[in-house]
Short mmCIF file of C-alpha atoms in Angstrom, two decimals:
data_model
loop_
_atom_site.label_atom_id
_atom_site.label_comp_id
_atom_site.label_asym_id
_atom_site.label_seq_id
_atom_site.Cartn_x
_atom_site.Cartn_y
_atom_site.Cartn_z
CA MET V 220 86.95 102.43 74.52
CA LYS V 221 85.20 99.42 75.25
CA SER V 222 86.32 96.34 76.60
CA ILE V 223 85.90 92.70 75.00
CA PHE V 224 83.64 91.82 77.65
CA GLU V 225 81.28 94.61 76.77
CA ASP V 226 81.29 93.19 73.26
CA TYR V 227 80.00 89.68 74.37
CA PHE V 228 77.38 91.28 76.90
CA GLU V 229 73.89 91.91 76.05
CA GLY V 230 73.64 94.78 78.44
CA PHE V 231 71.87 95.23 81.78
CA ASN V 232 68.11 96.29 82.17
CA GLU V 233 67.51 100.13 82.00
CA TYR V 234 67.32 101.59 85.43
CA PRO V 235 65.80 105.13 86.22
CA SER V 236 67.41 108.29 87.38
CA LEU V 237 66.26 109.22 90.80
CA SER V 238 63.66 112.25 90.46
CA HIS V 239 62.24 112.51 93.90
CA ASP V 240 63.43 112.43 97.47
CA LEU V 241 63.74 108.71 98.97
CA ASP V 242 63.99 107.13 102.32
CA THR V 243 65.64 103.79 102.50
CA ASP V 244 67.48 101.44 105.07
CA ILE V 245 70.75 101.31 103.11
CA ALA V 246 71.89 103.77 100.61
CA ILE V 247 74.84 102.50 98.46
CA VAL V 248 76.98 105.09 96.50
CA GLY V 249 78.46 103.44 93.42
CA GLY V 250 77.25 100.67 91.22
CA GLY V 251 80.29 98.75 90.57
CA VAL V 252 81.07 95.19 91.58
CA ALA V 253 81.45 96.10 95.29
CA GLY V 254 78.21 98.30 95.31
CA LEU V 255 76.14 95.66 93.74
CA LEU V 256 77.47 92.83 95.71
CA SER V 257 76.96 94.66 98.94
CA ALA V 258 73.22 95.40 97.74
CA TYR V 259 72.94 91.58 97.05
CA PHE V 260 74.05 90.37 100.19
CA LEU V 261 72.10 93.04 102.30
CA SER V 262 68.79 92.45 100.36
CA LYS V 263 69.21 88.77 101.49
CA GLU V 264 69.21 89.79 105.02
CA GLY V 265 65.85 91.76 104.55
CA PHE V 266 67.11 95.26 104.18
CA LYS V 267 65.57 97.83 101.91
CA VAL V 268 68.51 98.62 99.87
CA SER V 269 68.92 101.49 96.97
CA VAL V 270 72.07 101.69 94.88
CA PHE V 271 72.96 105.03 93.02
CA GLU V 272 75.26 105.13 90.36
CA ALA V 273 76.36 108.35 88.61
CA ASP V 274 76.53 106.85 85.24
CA LYS V 275 75.45 103.09 84.10
CA ILE V 276 76.06 100.43 86.43
CA ALA V 277 79.27 98.41 86.05
CA SER V 278 80.36 100.55 83.17
CA LYS V 279 83.77 101.90 84.66
CA SER V 280 86.20 99.66 86.61
CA THR V 281 84.29 96.76 86.70
CA ALA V 282 83.76 96.60 82.69
CA ARG V 283 87.33 97.28 82.09
CA SER V 284 88.77 94.72 84.66
CA THR V 285 90.39 91.66 82.82
CA ALA V 286 88.15 89.38 85.23
CA THR V 287 90.68 87.15 86.68
CA LEU V 288 89.98 85.51 90.02
CA SER V 289 93.55 84.60 91.48
CA CYS V 290 95.09 84.46 95.05
CA VAL V 291 98.28 84.63 93.68
CA GLN V 292 98.67 88.40 92.57
CA SER V 293 101.39 90.84 92.26
CA PRO V 294 104.56 89.86 94.25
CA MET V 295 102.75 91.41 97.58
CA TYR V 296 103.02 88.69 99.93
CA ALA V 297 106.55 88.99 100.85
CA ARG V 298 106.09 92.63 101.07
CA LEU V 299 103.27 92.38 103.16
CA ALA V 300 104.64 89.79 105.46
CA LYS V 301 107.39 92.16 106.47
CA LYS V 302 104.85 94.78 107.99
CA ASN V 303 101.59 93.09 108.53
CA PRO V 304 100.96 89.89 110.80
CA ARG V 305 97.85 89.23 109.08
CA VAL V 306 99.33 88.21 105.83
CA HIS V 307 97.98 84.83 105.85
CA GLU V 308 94.58 86.25 106.47
CA TYR V 309 94.44 88.41 103.22
CA PHE V 310 95.39 85.12 101.24
CA GLU V 311 92.24 83.35 102.99
CA SER V 312 89.96 86.25 102.16
CA GLN V 313 90.99 85.95 98.71
CA LYS V 314 90.13 82.26 98.66
CA GLU V 315 86.96 83.08 100.36
CA ALA V 316 85.98 85.44 97.70
CA LEU V 317 86.70 83.06 94.95
CA LYS V 318 84.41 80.45 96.90
CA LEU V 319 81.60 83.03 96.95
CA TYR V 320 81.54 83.53 93.29
CA ARG V 321 81.37 80.00 92.88
CA GLU V 322 78.32 79.49 95.21
CA ILE V 323 76.55 82.34 93.83
CA ILE V 324 77.06 81.10 90.40
CA GLU V 325 75.84 77.68 91.11
CA LYS V 326 72.75 79.12 93.07
CA HIS V 327 71.47 81.46 90.28
CA ASN V 328 72.79 79.16 87.29
CA ILE V 329 74.70 82.20 86.01
CA ASP V 330 76.11 81.84 82.41
CA CYS V 331 79.19 84.02 82.69
CA ASP V 332 81.86 82.20 80.90
CA PHE V 333 83.34 81.06 84.14
CA GLU V 334 86.49 78.88 83.87
CA THR V 335 88.64 77.01 86.39
CA MET V 336 92.15 76.97 85.62
CA PRO V 337 95.82 77.54 86.99
CA SER V 338 97.52 80.97 87.64
CA TYR V 339 100.90 81.76 87.25
CA LEU V 340 102.87 84.66 88.56
CA PHE V 341 106.16 84.61 86.36
CA ALA V 342 109.32 86.10 86.10
CA SER V 343 110.76 87.16 82.81
CA ASN V 344 114.26 88.18 83.91
CA GLU V 345 116.92 87.15 86.51
CA LYS V 346 116.04 90.21 88.84
CA SER V 347 112.27 89.42 88.78
CA GLU V 348 113.11 85.81 89.52
CA MET V 349 114.90 86.86 92.83
CA LYS V 350 111.72 88.70 93.89
CA LEU V 351 109.68 85.70 92.65
CA ARG V 352 111.66 83.31 95.03
CA GLU V 353 111.22 85.72 97.77
CA GLU V 354 107.41 85.73 97.13
CA TYR V 355 107.26 81.89 96.92
CA THR V 356 109.10 81.48 100.26
CA ALA V 357 106.80 84.07 101.95
CA MET V 358 103.73 82.35 100.69
CA ARG V 359 105.00 78.91 101.92
CA GLU V 360 104.80 79.92 105.38
CA PHE V 361 101.03 79.86 105.19
CA THR V 362 100.12 77.47 102.42
CA ASP V 363 101.14 74.56 100.54
CA GLU V 364 98.86 75.22 97.54
CA VAL V 365 101.50 77.19 95.56
CA ASP V 366 104.51 75.47 93.47
CA PHE V 367 107.58 76.81 92.00
CA VAL V 368 107.70 75.92 88.28
CA LYS V 369 108.92 76.68 84.96
CA SER V 370 106.27 78.16 82.60
CA ARG V 371 106.28 79.01 79.17
CA PHE V 372 107.06 82.71 80.14
CA GLY V 373 109.84 81.88 82.72
CA HIS V 374 109.99 80.67 86.38
CA ALA V 375 106.69 81.08 87.99
CA ILE V 376 104.64 80.54 91.14
CA LYS V 377 101.73 78.29 90.05
CA MET V 378 98.31 77.84 91.79
CA GLU V 379 95.77 75.41 90.63
CA ASN V 380 91.93 76.06 90.77
CA GLN V 381 91.91 79.60 90.08
CA ALA V 382 89.21 81.13 87.65
CA GLN V 383 88.32 83.74 84.95
CA PHE V 384 84.90 84.96 83.69
CA ASN V 385 82.97 87.74 82.58
CA ALA V 386 82.08 90.00 85.32
CA LEU V 387 79.39 91.80 83.49
CA LYS V 388 77.55 88.68 82.83
CA PHE V 389 77.74 87.48 86.26
CA LEU V 390 76.46 90.80 87.75
CA ALA V 391 73.64 90.78 85.29
CA GLY V 392 72.94 87.23 86.70
CA ILE V 393 72.71 87.66 90.39
CA GLY V 394 69.36 88.38 91.98
CA LYS V 395 68.45 92.15 92.29
CA ASP V 396 65.96 92.43 95.06
CA PHE V 397 66.95 96.04 95.66
CA GLY V 398 66.51 99.58 93.93
CA ILE V 399 68.93 100.69 91.39
CA PHE V 400 69.13 104.46 90.10
CA GLU V 401 71.38 105.22 87.27
CA ASN V 402 72.68 108.63 86.13
CA THR V 403 72.10 109.79 89.63
CA LYS V 404 75.39 111.61 90.74
CA ILE V 405 75.67 112.36 94.41
CA VAL V 406 77.20 115.84 95.10
CA ASN V 407 76.78 116.46 98.76
CA PHE V 408 77.44 113.89 101.58
CA ILE V 409 75.66 115.16 105.02
CA LEU V 410 77.11 112.36 107.03
CA ASP V 411 76.03 113.81 110.30
CA GLU V 412 72.49 113.35 109.30
CA ASN V 413 72.79 110.23 107.05
CA LYS V 414 71.80 112.18 104.07
CA LEU V 415 72.89 112.42 100.35
CA ILE V 416 72.06 115.18 98.07
CA THR V 417 71.86 114.33 94.25
CA GLU V 418 73.16 116.75 91.42
CA LYS V 419 69.24 117.41 90.68
CA GLY V 420 68.67 118.30 94.31
CA ASN V 421 66.87 115.24 95.60
CA THR V 422 67.42 114.17 99.06
CA ILE V 423 67.99 110.70 100.05
CA ARG V 424 68.04 109.45 103.82
CA ALA V 425 69.28 106.33 105.02
CA LYS V 426 69.93 104.63 108.22
CA LYS V 427 73.28 103.17 106.73
CA ILE V 428 75.30 104.72 103.95
CA ILE V 429 78.01 102.71 102.05
CA ILE V 430 80.28 104.63 99.91
CA ALA V 431 81.54 102.08 97.18
CA THR V 432 82.94 104.37 94.71
CA ARG V 433 86.52 103.39 93.23
CA PHE V 434 88.01 106.38 95.30
CA PRO V 435 86.33 107.85 98.26
CA VAL V 436 84.37 110.87 96.99
CA ILE V 437 84.50 112.67 100.46
CA LEU V 438 87.12 114.99 101.76
CA ASN V 439 87.81 113.78 105.31
CA ASN V 440 89.42 110.93 107.28
CA PHE V 441 92.78 111.24 105.50
CA TYR V 442 91.95 108.67 102.80
CA TYR V 443 93.42 110.93 100.05
CA PHE V 444 96.88 110.40 102.13
CA LYS V 445 96.40 106.51 102.23
CA MET V 446 95.90 105.79 98.64
CA TYR V 447 96.20 106.90 95.00
CA GLN V 448 94.83 105.79 91.63
CA ALA V 449 96.83 103.82 89.07
CA LYS V 450 96.21 102.87 85.35
CA SER V 451 96.85 99.85 83.31
CA TYR V 452 96.40 99.28 79.54
CA VAL V 453 94.99 96.30 77.57
CA VAL V 454 94.84 95.08 74.09
CA THR V 455 93.28 92.01 72.63
CA PHE V 456 94.25 89.79 69.63
CA LYS V 457 93.17 86.66 67.98
CA ASN V 458 95.43 83.81 69.68
CA PRO V 459 94.66 80.16 70.70
CA PRO V 460 93.64 79.72 74.24
CA LEU V 461 96.36 79.97 76.93
CA GLY V 462 94.66 77.52 79.19
CA ALA V 463 95.81 79.59 82.17
CA MET V 464 96.18 83.01 83.68
CA PHE V 465 99.76 84.84 83.61
CA ASN V 466 100.67 87.78 85.66
CA GLY V 467 104.09 89.24 85.37
CA ALA V 468 106.17 89.82 88.82
CA GLU V 469 107.87 92.92 87.45
CA ASP V 470 106.61 96.39 88.22
CA GLY V 471 104.17 97.33 85.54
CA GLY V 472 104.84 93.87 84.11
CA LEU V 473 102.76 91.95 81.43
CA TYR V 474 99.63 89.93 82.09
CA MET V 475 97.73 87.61 79.96
CA ARG V 476 94.46 85.68 79.81
CA SER V 477 92.29 84.39 77.06
CA TYR V 478 88.55 85.11 76.18
CA LYS V 479 86.74 83.52 73.36
CA ASP V 480 88.97 83.60 70.30
CA TYR V 481 91.31 86.44 71.70
CA MET V 482 93.97 86.98 74.18
CA LEU V 483 94.06 89.99 76.62
CA LEU V 484 97.61 91.26 76.94
CA GLY V 485 97.91 94.15 79.51
CA GLY V 486 100.50 96.03 81.63
CA TYR V 487 102.50 99.18 81.82
CA ASP V 488 100.73 100.17 85.14
CA HIS V 489 101.55 103.80 86.51
CA ARG V 490 100.05 106.34 88.76
CA THR V 491 97.05 108.10 86.88
CA GLY V 492 98.32 111.60 85.82
CA LYS V 493 102.17 110.39 85.68
CA HIS V 494 102.44 108.85 82.36
CA LYS V 495 105.63 108.72 80.68
CA LYS V 496 105.95 111.71 78.17
CA CYS V 497 105.30 110.52 74.27
CA ALA V 498 104.72 106.73 75.75
CA ASP V 499 102.01 105.09 73.63
CA TYR V 500 101.33 102.09 75.82
CA TYR V 501 98.98 100.55 73.28
CA PHE V 502 101.69 100.80 70.63
CA ASN V 503 104.05 99.12 73.20
CA LEU V 504 101.46 96.28 74.10
CA LYS V 505 101.07 95.69 70.22
CA ARG V 506 104.65 95.47 69.69
CA LYS V 507 104.90 92.81 72.49
CA ALA V 508 102.09 90.80 70.98
CA LYS V 509 103.94 90.66 67.73
CA GLU V 510 107.13 89.81 69.28
CA MET V 511 105.74 87.14 71.61
CA PHE V 512 102.96 85.59 69.90
CA GLY V 513 103.28 86.52 66.26
CA ALA V 514 100.22 88.77 66.22
CA LYS V 515 99.47 90.53 62.91
CA ASP V 516 97.90 93.99 62.43
CA GLU V 517 94.51 92.51 61.50
CA ASP V 518 94.51 90.27 64.49
CA PHE V 519 93.84 93.04 66.96
CA GLY V 520 90.54 93.94 68.50
CA ASP V 521 89.61 96.18 71.54
CA PHE V 522 91.97 98.35 73.46
CA TRP V 523 91.13 100.02 76.76
CA SER V 524 92.60 101.34 80.03
CA ALA V 525 91.51 100.66 83.43
CA GLU V 526 92.05 102.63 86.87
CA ASP V 527 92.12 101.18 90.31
CA SER V 528 93.07 102.64 93.69
CA VAL V 529 96.15 101.50 95.50
CA THR V 530 96.57 101.65 99.08
CA TYR V 531 100.07 102.16 100.87
CA ASP V 532 99.80 98.89 102.90
CA ASP V 533 98.34 96.63 100.06
CA ILE V 534 95.11 95.86 101.98
CA PRO V 535 91.73 97.49 100.77
CA PHE V 536 89.45 99.36 103.16
CA ALA V 537 86.05 98.01 104.14
CA GLY V 538 84.23 99.06 107.11
CA SER V 539 83.08 102.30 109.04
CA ILE V 540 84.50 105.34 107.51
CA SER V 541 85.33 107.04 110.72
CA LYS V 542 84.37 106.54 114.55
CA LYS V 543 82.43 109.96 114.24
CA HIS V 544 80.24 108.27 111.54
CA PRO V 545 79.47 104.52 112.65
CA ASN V 546 76.67 104.51 110.18
CA VAL V 547 78.71 105.46 107.10
CA PHE V 548 80.80 102.75 105.43
CA VAL V 549 83.52 102.68 102.83
CA ILE V 550 84.89 100.14 100.36
CA THR V 551 87.72 101.10 98.52
CA GLY V 552 91.57 100.42 97.77
CA PHE V 553 91.40 96.96 95.64
CA ASN V 554 94.96 97.41 94.61
CA GLU V 555 94.13 96.18 90.91
CA TRP V 556 92.41 93.09 92.13
CA GLY V 557 89.00 94.45 92.18
CA LEU V 558 86.76 91.54 91.57
CA LEU V 559 88.04 89.32 94.48
CA ASN V 560 88.16 92.11 96.74
CA GLY V 561 84.87 93.56 95.80
CA MET V 562 83.36 90.41 96.64
CA ILE V 563 84.96 89.88 99.95
CA CYS V 564 84.60 93.66 101.02
CA GLY V 565 81.04 93.58 100.00
CA ARG V 566 80.60 90.64 102.27
CA VAL V 567 82.51 92.48 105.01
CA VAL V 568 80.68 95.49 105.09
CA SER V 569 77.26 93.74 104.74
CA ASN V 570 77.98 91.54 107.67
CA LEU V 571 78.99 94.48 109.75
CA ILE V 572 75.62 96.30 109.03
CA ALA V 573 73.73 93.04 109.80
CA ASN V 574 75.59 92.65 113.06
CA GLN V 575 76.79 89.12 111.96
CA HIS V 576 80.38 87.71 112.58
CA GLU V 577 82.96 88.62 110.12
CA LYS V 578 86.35 87.20 110.31
CA PHE V 579 88.06 89.61 108.03
CA ALA V 580 86.66 92.63 109.51
CA GLU V 581 89.96 93.61 111.49
CA LEU V 582 91.96 92.72 108.26
CA PHE V 583 90.10 95.43 106.25
CA SER V 584 89.20 97.82 108.93
CA PRO V 585 89.78 101.54 107.73
CA HIS V 586 90.98 102.25 111.38
CA ARG V 587 93.82 99.71 111.25
CA LYS V 588 97.14 101.51 112.29
CA TYR V 589 99.54 102.77 109.58
CA CYS V 590 102.85 101.44 110.84
CA ARG V 591 106.01 103.36 109.96
CA LYS V 592 107.06 100.67 107.43
CA ASN V 593 104.63 102.01 105.20
CA ILE V 594 106.21 105.56 105.20
CA GLY V 595 108.58 104.46 102.34
CA SER V 596 105.55 103.74 100.16
CA LEU V 597 103.74 107.11 101.19
CA LEU V 598 106.39 109.44 100.81
CA PRO V 599 107.01 109.37 97.05
CA HIS V 600 103.28 109.64 96.25
CA GLY V 601 102.85 112.42 98.54
CA LEU V 602 105.40 114.33 97.05
CA ILE V 603 103.69 114.15 93.70
CA SER V 604 100.50 115.29 95.17
CA ALA V 605 102.34 118.06 96.88
CA GLY V 606 103.95 119.23 93.63
CA SER V 607 100.72 119.04 91.54
CA LEU V 608 99.16 121.55 94.16
CA LEU V 609 101.95 123.83 94.07
CA LYS V 610 101.93 123.86 90.41
CA ALA V 611 98.10 124.68 90.39
CA PRO V 612 98.32 128.64 90.73
CA PHE V 613 100.59 128.40 87.31
CA VAL V 614 98.13 126.54 85.15
CA LYS V 615 94.97 127.01 83.42
CA LYS V 616 93.50 123.57 84.03
CA ARG V 617 92.96 122.67 87.56
CA CYS V 618 90.98 119.59 89.02
CA SER V 619 87.52 120.48 90.34
CA HIS V 620 88.20 118.24 93.54
CA ILE V 621 90.99 120.07 95.44
CA GLY V 622 92.64 122.09 92.68
CA CYS V 623 95.52 119.98 91.86
CA ALA V 624 97.33 120.89 88.16
CA LEU V 625 95.86 118.55 85.62
CA LYS V 626 98.06 116.84 83.00
CA PHE V 627 97.11 116.14 79.50
CA ASN V 628 96.92 112.64 78.36
CA LYS V 629 97.56 112.72 74.44
CA ILE V 630 97.10 108.94 74.00
CA GLU V 631 93.36 108.98 75.31
CA ASN V 632 92.77 112.64 74.85
CA VAL V 633 91.77 113.35 78.37
CA TYR V 634 93.14 115.36 81.28
CA GLU V 635 93.94 113.52 84.46
CA CYS V 636 94.74 114.55 87.99
CA PRO V 637 98.19 113.30 89.47
CA CYS V 638 96.72 113.92 93.09
CA HIS V 639 93.74 111.69 93.14
CA GLY V 640 93.19 110.44 89.78
CA SER V 641 90.14 112.31 88.48
CA ARG V 642 89.61 112.43 84.71
CA PHE V 643 88.22 114.91 82.38
CA ASN V 644 87.55 115.05 78.77
CA VAL V 645 88.85 118.03 76.47
CA ASP V 646 85.54 119.80 77.24
CA GLY V 647 85.89 119.54 80.93
CA LYS V 648 83.26 117.14 81.39
CA LEU V 649 83.93 114.80 84.37
CA LEU V 650 84.89 111.25 83.32
CA ASP V 651 86.05 109.75 86.46
CA GLY V 652 86.04 110.83 90.16
CA PRO V 653 86.65 111.30 93.15
CA ALA V 654 85.94 114.88 91.73
CA VAL V 655 82.12 115.26 91.52
CA LYS V 656 82.12 118.46 89.05
CA ASP V 657 82.83 119.20 85.80
CA LEU V 658 85.83 121.78 84.90
CA LYS V 659 85.00 125.40 84.94
#
């Protein structure tokens, strides 16, 4: 399944697979938006940087993102305000990320279909409108840049001067004064020695390591208890431009944006590996497109699913992976807003490595305290993981990560892990981590 952004993208340059041992200042595992932007920032500071991608760069979450840059996100500010006094800092970090995109695009004169437009968080029913009003009240505590309005899809929180673009074209246009190695899977992390081992047996030695995969691929520091992976689905169809971006306030609600002659309609988010039985999310999205916009069968184009990691306290992780390993850094947990968070978290980690002041370091620190108010979010997902592990001895298909029982997704013809979101095709080949090995 390709995204519409790949259809309108000529492709990156070809990059080699690592075939020898390598010494570098900074080794970055993961060639998505966070990894590439970290490399971009650090190379500007004079570091020798090398990026290692198991597949092709920006071919997974980055390629499948809807590429919207909005500080008005899901109804999370009201929830965040109840348990995190830094809620205003998160909002400011998203504004900073959008500012950085604009600066880099202007600096390198990047043609990436960048468009400035308003963003709406809308409520389609009375229940979600109550949640929306609570969100608006919470946001007005720290910003006057939002308004409560009536949109074409219902009452909404509106914020001007947000943006949308093609992330692949953007990443192709940034300066790449750093090494990139594709089809180079890291299978062993020797963190005590700052070493990485590739699937082919090559050794990478680095002064600093950044793990910028969608979900951390190492089994330590309890990251597997602090986050999970979620899926979302998108279809495209021919439709006049919306002139704005729309995101539904309901859990798993619909979201919309335009690109070229098409509209992107997405939604039905759920935890990876916990899809509803017999649910055809693409069929449901097509039905919504017909009901809401009068789309016809011949109007539909691409369809795809996307994954992202979700943290239980709504804030990504960006910083040293543990106090035991101060030279190893992690960037993960973007909560389905990967392009803004990938930018700002890449900047955070780059500044930490370069020993420069970083005002958002505390906000995104992996060592922040998990307060008791997060237990309500953690417990249901912890029980899902526990149940999958308990089922493992009684099923044939078990994840190569920690052995959880896999579930088969009939719609996409793949096996998915309910514990941490790894995916495998019907032949057992690994499609998405954190697993690093195929099924036996």
